[in-house]
mmCIF file of C-alpha atoms and ligand atoms in Angstrom:
data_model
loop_
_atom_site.group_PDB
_atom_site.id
_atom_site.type_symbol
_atom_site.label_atom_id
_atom_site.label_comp_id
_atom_site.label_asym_id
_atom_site.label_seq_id
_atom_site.Cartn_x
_atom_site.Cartn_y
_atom_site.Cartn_z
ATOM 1 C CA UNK A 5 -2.678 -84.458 82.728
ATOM 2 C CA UNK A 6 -0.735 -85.259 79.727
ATOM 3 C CA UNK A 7 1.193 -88.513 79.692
ATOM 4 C CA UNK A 8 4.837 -87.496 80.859
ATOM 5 C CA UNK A 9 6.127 -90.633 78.918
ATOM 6 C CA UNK A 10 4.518 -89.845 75.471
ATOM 7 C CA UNK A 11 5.133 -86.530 74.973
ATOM 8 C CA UNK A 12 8.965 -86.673 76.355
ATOM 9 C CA UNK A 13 10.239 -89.600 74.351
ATOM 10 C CA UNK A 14 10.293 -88.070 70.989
ATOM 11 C CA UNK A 15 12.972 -84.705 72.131
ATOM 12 C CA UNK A 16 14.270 -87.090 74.924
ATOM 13 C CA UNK A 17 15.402 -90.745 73.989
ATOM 14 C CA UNK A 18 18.185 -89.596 72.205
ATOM 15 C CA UNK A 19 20.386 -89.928 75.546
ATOM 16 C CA UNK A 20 18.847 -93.250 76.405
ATOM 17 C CA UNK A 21 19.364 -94.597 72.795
ATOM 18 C CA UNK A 22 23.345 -92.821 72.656
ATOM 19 C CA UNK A 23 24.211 -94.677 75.770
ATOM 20 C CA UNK A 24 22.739 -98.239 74.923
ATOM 21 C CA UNK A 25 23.866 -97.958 71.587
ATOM 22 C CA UNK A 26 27.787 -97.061 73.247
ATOM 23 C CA UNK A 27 27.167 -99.959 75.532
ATOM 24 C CA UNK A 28 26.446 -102.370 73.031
ATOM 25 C CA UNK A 29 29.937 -102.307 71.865
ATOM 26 C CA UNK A 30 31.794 -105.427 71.888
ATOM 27 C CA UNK A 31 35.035 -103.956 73.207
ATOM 28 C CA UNK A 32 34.319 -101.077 75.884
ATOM 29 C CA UNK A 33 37.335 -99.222 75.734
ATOM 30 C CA UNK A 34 38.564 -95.820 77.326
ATOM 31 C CA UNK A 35 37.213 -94.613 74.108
ATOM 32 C CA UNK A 36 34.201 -95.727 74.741
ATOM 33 C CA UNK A 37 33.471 -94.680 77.965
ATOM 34 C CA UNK A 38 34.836 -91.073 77.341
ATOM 35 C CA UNK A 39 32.054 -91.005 74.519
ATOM 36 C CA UNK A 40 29.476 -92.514 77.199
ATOM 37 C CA UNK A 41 30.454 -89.611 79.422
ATOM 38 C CA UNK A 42 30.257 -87.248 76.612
ATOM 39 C CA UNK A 43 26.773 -88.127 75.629
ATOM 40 C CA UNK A 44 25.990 -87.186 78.916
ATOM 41 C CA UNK A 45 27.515 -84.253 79.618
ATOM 42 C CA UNK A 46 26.049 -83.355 76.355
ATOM 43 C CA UNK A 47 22.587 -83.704 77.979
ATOM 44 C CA UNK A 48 23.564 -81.390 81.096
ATOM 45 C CA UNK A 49 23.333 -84.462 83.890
ATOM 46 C CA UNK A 50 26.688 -82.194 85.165
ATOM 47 C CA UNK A 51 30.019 -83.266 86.262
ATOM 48 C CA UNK A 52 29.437 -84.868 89.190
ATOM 49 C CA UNK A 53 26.789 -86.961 88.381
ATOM 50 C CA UNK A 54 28.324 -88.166 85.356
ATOM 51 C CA UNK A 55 31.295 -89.660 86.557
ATOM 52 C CA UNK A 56 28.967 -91.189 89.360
ATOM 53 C CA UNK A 57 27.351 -92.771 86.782
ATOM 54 C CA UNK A 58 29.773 -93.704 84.553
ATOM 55 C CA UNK A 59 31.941 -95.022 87.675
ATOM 56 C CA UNK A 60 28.938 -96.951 88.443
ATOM 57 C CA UNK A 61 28.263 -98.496 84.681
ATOM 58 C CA UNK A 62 32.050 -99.108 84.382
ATOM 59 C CA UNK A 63 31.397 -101.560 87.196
ATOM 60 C CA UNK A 64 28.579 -103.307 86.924
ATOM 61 C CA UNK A 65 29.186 -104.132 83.027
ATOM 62 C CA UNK A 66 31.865 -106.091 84.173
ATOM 63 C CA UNK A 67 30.076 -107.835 86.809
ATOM 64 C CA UNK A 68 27.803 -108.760 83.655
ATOM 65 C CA UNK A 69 30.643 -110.198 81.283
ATOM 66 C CA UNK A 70 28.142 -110.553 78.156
ATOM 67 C CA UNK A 71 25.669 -108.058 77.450
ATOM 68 C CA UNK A 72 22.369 -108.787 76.177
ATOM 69 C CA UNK A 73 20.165 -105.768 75.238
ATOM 70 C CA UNK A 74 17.675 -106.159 77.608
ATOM 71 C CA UNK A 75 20.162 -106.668 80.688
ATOM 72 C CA UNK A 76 22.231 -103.546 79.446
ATOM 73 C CA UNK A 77 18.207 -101.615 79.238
ATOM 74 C CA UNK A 78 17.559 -102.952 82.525
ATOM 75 C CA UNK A 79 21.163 -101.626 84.142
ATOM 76 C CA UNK A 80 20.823 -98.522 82.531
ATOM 77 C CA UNK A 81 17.089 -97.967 83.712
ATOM 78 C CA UNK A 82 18.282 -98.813 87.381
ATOM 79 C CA UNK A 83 21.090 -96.753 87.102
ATOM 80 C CA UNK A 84 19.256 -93.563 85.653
ATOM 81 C CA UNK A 85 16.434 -94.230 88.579
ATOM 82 C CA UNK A 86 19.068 -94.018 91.133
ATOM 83 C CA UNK A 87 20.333 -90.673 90.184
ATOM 84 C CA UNK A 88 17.005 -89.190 89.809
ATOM 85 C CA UNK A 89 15.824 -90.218 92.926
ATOM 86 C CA UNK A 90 12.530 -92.236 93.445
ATOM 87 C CA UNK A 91 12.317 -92.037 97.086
ATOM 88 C CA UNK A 92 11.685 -88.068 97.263
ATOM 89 C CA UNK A 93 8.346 -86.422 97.773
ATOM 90 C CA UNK A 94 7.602 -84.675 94.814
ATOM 91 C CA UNK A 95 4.181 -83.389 95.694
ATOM 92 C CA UNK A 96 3.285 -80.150 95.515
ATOM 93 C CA UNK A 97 2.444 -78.484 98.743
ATOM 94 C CA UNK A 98 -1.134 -76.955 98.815
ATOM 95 C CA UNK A 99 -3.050 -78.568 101.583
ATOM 96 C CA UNK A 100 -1.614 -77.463 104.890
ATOM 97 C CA UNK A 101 -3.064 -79.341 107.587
ATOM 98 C CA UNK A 102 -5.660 -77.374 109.882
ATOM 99 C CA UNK A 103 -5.938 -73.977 107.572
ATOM 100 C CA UNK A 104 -6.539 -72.637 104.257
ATOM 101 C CA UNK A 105 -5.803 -71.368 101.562
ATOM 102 C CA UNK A 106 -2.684 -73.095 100.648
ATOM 103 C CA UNK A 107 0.148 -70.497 99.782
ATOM 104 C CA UNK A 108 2.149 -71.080 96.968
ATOM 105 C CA UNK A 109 5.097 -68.415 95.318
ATOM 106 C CA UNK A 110 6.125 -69.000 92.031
ATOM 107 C CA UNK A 111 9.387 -67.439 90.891
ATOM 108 C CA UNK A 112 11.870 -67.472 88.522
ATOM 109 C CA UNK A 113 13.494 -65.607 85.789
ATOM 110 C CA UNK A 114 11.136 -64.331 83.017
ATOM 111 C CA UNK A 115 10.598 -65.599 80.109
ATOM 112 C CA UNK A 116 10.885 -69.424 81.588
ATOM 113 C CA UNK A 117 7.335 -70.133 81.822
ATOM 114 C CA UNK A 118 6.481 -68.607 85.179
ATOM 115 C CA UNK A 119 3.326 -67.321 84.620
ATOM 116 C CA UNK A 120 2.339 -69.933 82.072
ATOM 117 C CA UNK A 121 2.940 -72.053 84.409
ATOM 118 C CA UNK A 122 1.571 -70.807 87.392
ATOM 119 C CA UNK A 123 -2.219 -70.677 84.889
ATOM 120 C CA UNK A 124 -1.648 -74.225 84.298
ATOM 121 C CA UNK A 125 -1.222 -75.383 87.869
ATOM 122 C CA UNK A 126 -4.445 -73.235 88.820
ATOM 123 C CA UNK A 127 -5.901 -75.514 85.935
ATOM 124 C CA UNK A 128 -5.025 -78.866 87.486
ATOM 125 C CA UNK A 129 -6.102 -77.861 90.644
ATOM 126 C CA UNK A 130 -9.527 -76.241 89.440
ATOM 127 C CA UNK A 131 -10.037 -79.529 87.479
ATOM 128 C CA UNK A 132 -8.942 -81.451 90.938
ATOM 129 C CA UNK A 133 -11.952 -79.369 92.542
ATOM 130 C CA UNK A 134 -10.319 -76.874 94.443
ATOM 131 C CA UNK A 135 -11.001 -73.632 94.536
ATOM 132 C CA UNK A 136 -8.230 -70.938 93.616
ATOM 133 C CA UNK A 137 -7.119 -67.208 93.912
ATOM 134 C CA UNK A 138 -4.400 -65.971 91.405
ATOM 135 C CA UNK A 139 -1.919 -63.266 92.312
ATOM 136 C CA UNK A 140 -0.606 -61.778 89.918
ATOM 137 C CA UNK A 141 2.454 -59.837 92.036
ATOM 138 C CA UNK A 142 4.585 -59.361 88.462
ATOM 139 C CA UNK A 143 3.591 -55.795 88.569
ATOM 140 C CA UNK A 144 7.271 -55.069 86.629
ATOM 141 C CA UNK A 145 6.046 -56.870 83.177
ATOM 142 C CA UNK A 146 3.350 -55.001 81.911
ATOM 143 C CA UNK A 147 1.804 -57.572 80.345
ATOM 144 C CA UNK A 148 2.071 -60.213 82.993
ATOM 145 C CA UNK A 149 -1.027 -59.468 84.659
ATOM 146 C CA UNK A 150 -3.340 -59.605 82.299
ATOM 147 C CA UNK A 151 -1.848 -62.448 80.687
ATOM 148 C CA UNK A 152 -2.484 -64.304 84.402
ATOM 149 C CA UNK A 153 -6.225 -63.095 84.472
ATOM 150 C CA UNK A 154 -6.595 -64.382 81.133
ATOM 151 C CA UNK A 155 -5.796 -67.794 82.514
ATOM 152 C CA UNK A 156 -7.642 -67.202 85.582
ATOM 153 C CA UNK A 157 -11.019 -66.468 83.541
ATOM 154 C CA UNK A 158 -10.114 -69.306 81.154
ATOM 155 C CA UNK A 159 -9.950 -71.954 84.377
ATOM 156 C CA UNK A 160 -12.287 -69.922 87.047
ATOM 157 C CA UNK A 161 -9.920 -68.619 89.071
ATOM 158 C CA UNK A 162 -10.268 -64.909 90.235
ATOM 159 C CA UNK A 163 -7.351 -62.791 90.151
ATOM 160 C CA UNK A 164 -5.996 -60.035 92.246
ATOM 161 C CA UNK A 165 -4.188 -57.853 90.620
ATOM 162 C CA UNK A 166 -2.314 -54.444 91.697
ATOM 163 C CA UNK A 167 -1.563 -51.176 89.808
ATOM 164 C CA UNK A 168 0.651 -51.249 86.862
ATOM 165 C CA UNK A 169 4.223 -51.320 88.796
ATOM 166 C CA UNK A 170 2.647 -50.941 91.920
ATOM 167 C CA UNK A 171 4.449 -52.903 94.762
ATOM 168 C CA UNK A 172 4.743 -56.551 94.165
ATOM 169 C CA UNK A 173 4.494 -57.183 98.294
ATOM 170 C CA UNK A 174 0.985 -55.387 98.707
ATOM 171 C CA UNK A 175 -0.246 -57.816 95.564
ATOM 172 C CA UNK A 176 0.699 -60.484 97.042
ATOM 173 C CA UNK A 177 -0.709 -59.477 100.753
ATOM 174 C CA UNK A 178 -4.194 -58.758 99.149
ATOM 175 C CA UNK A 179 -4.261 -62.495 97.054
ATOM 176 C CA UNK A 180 -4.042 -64.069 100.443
ATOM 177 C CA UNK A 181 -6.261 -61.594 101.948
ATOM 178 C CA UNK A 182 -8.668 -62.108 99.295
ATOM 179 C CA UNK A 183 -8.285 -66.230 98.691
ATOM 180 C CA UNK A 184 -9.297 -66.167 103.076
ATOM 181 C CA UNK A 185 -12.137 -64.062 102.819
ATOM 182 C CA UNK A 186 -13.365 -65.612 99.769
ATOM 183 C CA UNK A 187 -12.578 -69.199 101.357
ATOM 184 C CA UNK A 188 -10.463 -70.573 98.705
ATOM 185 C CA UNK A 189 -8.322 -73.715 99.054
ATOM 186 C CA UNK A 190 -5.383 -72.486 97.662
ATOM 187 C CA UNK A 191 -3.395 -69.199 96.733
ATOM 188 C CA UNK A 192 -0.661 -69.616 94.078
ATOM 189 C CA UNK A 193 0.840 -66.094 93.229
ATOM 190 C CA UNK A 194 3.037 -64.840 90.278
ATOM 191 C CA UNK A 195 5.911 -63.266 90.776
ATOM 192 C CA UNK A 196 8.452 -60.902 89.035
ATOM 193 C CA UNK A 197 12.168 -62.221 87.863
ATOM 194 C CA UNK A 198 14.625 -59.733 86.446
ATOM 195 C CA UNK A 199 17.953 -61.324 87.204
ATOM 196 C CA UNK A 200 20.192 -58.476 85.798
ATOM 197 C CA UNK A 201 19.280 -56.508 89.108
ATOM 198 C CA UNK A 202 20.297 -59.575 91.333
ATOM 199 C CA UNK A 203 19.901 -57.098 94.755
ATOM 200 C CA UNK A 204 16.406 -55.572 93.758
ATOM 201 C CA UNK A 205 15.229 -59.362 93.119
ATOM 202 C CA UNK A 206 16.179 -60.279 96.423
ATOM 203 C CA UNK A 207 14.263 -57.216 98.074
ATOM 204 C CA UNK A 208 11.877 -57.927 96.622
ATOM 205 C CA UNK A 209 11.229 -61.643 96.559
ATOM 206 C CA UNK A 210 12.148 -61.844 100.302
ATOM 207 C CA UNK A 211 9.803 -58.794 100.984
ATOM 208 C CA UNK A 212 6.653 -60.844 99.127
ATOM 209 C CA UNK A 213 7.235 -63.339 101.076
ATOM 210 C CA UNK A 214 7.651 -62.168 104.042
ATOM 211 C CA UNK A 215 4.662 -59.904 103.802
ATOM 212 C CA UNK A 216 2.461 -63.075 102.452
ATOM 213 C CA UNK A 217 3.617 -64.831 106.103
ATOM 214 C CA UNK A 218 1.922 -62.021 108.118
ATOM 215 C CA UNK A 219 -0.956 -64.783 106.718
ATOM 216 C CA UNK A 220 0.265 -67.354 106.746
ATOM 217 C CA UNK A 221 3.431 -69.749 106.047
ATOM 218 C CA UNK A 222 4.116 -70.145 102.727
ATOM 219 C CA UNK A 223 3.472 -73.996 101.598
ATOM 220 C CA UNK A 224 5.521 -74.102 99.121
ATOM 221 C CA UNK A 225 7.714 -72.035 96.446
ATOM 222 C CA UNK A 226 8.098 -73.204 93.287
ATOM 223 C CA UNK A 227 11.415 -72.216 90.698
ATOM 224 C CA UNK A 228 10.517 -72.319 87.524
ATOM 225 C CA UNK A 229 13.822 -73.093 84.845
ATOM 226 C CA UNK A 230 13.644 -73.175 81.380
ATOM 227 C CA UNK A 231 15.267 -76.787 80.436
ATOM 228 C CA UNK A 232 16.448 -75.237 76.829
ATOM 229 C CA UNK A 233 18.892 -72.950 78.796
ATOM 230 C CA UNK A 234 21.288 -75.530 80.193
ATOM 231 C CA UNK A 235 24.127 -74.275 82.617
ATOM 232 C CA UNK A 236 22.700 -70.546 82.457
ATOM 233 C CA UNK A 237 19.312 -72.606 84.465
ATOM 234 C CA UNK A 238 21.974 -73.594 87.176
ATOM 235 C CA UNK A 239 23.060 -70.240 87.520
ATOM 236 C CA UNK A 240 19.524 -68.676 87.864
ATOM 237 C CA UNK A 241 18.593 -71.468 90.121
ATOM 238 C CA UNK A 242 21.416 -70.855 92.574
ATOM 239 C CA UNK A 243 20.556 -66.860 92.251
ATOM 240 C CA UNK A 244 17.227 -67.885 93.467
ATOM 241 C CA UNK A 245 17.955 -70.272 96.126
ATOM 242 C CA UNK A 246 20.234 -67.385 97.647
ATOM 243 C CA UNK A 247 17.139 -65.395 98.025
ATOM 244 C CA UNK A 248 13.839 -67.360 99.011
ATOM 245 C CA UNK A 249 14.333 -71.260 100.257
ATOM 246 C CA UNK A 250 12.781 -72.864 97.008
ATOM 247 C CA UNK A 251 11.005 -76.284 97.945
ATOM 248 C CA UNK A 252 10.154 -77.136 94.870
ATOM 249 C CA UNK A 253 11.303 -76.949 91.057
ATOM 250 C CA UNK A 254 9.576 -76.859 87.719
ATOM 251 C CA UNK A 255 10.817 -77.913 84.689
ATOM 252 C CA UNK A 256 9.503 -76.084 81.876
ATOM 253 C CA UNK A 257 9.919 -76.821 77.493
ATOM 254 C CA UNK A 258 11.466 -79.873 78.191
ATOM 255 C CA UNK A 259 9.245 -80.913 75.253
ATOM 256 C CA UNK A 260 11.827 -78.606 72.934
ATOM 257 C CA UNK A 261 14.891 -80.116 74.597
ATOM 258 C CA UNK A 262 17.067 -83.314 74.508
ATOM 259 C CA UNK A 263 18.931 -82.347 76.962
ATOM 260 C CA UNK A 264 16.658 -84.020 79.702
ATOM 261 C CA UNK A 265 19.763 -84.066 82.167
ATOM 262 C CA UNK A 266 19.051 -81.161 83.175
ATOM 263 C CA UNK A 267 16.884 -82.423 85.811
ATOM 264 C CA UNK A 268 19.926 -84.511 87.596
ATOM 265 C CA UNK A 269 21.810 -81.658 87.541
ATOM 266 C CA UNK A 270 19.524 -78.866 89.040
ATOM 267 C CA UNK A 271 18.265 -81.215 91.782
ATOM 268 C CA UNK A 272 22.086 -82.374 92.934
ATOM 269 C CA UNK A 273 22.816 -78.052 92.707
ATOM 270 C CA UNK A 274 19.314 -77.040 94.867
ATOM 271 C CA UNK A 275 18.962 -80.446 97.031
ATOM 272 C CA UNK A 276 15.531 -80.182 96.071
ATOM 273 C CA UNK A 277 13.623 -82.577 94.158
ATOM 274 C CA UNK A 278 11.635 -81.424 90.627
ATOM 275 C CA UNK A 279 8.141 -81.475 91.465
ATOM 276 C CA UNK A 280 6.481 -80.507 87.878
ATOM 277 C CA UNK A 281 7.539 -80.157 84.039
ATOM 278 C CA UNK A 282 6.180 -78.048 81.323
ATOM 279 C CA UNK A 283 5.423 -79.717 77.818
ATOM 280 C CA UNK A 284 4.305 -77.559 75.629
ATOM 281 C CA UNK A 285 2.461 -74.481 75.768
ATOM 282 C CA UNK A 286 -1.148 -75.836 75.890
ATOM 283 C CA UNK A 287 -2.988 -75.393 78.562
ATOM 284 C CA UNK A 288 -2.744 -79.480 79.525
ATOM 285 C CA UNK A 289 0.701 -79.007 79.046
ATOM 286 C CA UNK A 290 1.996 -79.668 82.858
ATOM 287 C CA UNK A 291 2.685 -82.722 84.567
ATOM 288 C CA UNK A 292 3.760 -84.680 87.862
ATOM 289 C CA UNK A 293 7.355 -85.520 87.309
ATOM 290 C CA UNK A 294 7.794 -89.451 87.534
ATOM 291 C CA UNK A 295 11.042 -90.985 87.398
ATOM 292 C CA UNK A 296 10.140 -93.977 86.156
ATOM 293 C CA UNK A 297 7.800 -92.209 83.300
ATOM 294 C CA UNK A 298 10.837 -89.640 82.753
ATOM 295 C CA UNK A 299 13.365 -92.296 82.690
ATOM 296 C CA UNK A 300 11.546 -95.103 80.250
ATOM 297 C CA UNK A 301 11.414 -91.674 77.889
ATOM 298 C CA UNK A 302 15.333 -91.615 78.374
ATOM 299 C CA UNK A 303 15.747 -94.782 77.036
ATOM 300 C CA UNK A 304 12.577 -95.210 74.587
HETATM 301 P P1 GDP B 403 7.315 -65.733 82.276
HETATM 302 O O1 GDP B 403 7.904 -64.451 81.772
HETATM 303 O O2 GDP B 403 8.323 -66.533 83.023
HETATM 304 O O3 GDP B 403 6.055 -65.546 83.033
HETATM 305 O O4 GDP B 403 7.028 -66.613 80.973
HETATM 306 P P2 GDP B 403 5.670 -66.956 80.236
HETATM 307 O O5 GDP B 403 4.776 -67.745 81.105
HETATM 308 O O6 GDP B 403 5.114 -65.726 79.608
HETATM 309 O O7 GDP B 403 6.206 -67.955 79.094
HETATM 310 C C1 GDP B 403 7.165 -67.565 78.126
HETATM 311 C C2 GDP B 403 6.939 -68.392 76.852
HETATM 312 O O8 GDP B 403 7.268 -69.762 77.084
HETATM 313 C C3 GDP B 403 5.491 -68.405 76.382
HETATM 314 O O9 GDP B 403 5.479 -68.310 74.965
HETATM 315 C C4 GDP B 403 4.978 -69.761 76.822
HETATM 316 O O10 GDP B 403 3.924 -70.230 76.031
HETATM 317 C C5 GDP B 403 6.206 -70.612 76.675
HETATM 318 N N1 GDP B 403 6.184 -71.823 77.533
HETATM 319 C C6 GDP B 403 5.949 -71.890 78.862
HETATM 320 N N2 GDP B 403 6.056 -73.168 79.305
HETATM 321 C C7 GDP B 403 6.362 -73.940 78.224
HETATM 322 C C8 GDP B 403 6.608 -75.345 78.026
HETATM 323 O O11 GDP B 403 6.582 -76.188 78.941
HETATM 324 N N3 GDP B 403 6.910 -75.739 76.751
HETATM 325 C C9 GDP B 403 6.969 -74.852 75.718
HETATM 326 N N4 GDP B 403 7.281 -75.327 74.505
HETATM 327 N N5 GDP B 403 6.760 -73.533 75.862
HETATM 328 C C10 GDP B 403 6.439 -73.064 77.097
#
């Protein structure tokens, strides 16, 4: 797994760096804190969670009196910890105790990464010596299915895949079907995300997965949001949570984004913690989210 920290602090420390520079200031007017509140609304942390934050700076830099840079570095770092949340459980669900194969949905809008993603977390676990069974239930993208077996065959995962717009439910039946007769430890399956018909989406995610837990109980499922599409994310993400009870959240191309926020924002709208970001398009390209990795990239 790629270093979270290294490859997030060149698109990301421009928040961190914006609010120590503001802090710095000698004189912290209501200028100045409008601009620190700016600079993060800038970077999507979202309403709430900005004032939070600035409520909370405005306070404890006057508890401080003088500022030197690294007390100001070490308020900011606690501060930013706190509202990302370091006591949450950000593991990924794939070893349920006394079965297998793990289930895991992966859905979201396409175009965010979904199946990209869903390759890359069959590579972590393949390289973590478990064996996996792709299913690739986006039947509606013609291309999505192969593009999933290509990953399969490049990690050693086999895939089960339907007829071309064949019904994403019976996909998704046969992956689990298959991954338990084959004796796999986990099943991670792909599915479709065309959010301009909202009430077909919901059929048909909640049909998927209801037809997976004639299995089993799905472990876990896992949104996938494209970080680049700031407030538009929150909007698919709430879409989504409407329909299937998401446990999880990925975070994908925040490599090509500053606005890191994001990730504050999305877990105070869902309640549920970010589990994973995307970092590129390489196959390596997915890691853990850590706070404390995430955060030190905030402020370089
Ligand atoms: P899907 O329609 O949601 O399944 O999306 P895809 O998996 O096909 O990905 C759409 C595009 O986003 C592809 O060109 C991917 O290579 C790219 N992509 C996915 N994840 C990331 C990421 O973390 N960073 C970057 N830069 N690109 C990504």
């Amino acid at each position: 797994l790629v270093r979270l920290r290294s490859r997030l602090s060149r698109s990301q420390n421009a928040l961190g760096q914006g609010l120590l520079t503001l802090l710095s200031r000698e004189h912290l007017d209501e200028d100045t804190w409008e601009e620190v509140e700016d600079t993060l609304l800038t970077a999507d942390v979202g309403v709430q969670p900005t004032q939070e934050l600035v409520e909370s700076l405005r306070e404890r830099v006057k508890v401080l009196g003088t500022r030197t840079p690294q007390e100001l570095r070490a308020l900011l770092r606690e501060e930013l910890l706190k509202l990302v949340g370091t006591d949450v459980d950000r593991a990924v669900r794939t070893e349920p105790e006394g079965r297998t194969p793990g289930i895991v949905m992966v859905v979201g809008v396409n175009g965010t990464g979904k199946t990209t993603t869903t390759g890359k977390l069959a590579r972590v676990l393949v390289a973590d010596g478990r064996t996996v069974v792709l299913g690739a239930a986006d039947t509606f993208r013609a291309a999505a299915a192969d593009q999933l077996q290509t990953w399969g065959e490049r990690v050693g995962a086999h895939t089960v895949r339907g007829p071309e717009a064949g019904d994403p439910a019976s996909v998704a039946f046969d992956a689990v079907k298959e991954g338990k007769e084959m004796g796999v430890d986990v099943v991670l399956i792909d599915t479709a995300g065309r959010l301009h018909t909202k009430t077909g989406l919901m059929d048909e995610l909640g049909k998927v997965k209801r037809v997976v837990e004639k299995h089993a109980p799905v472990d876990e499922v896992l949104l996938v949001l494209d970080a680049t599409t700031g407030q538009n994310g929150l909007v698919q993400a709430r879409v989504f949570a409407e329909v299937v009870d998401i446990s999880g959240i990925v975070l994908t191309k925040l490599d090509g984004t500053a606005k890191g926020g994001i990730v504050v924002a999305v877990q105070r709208e869902l309640g549920v913690p970010v589990k994973l970001v995307g970092l590129g398009e390489g196959a390596d390209d997915l890691a853990p989210f850590e706070p404390e990795a995430f955060v030190d990239a905030l402020i370089g």
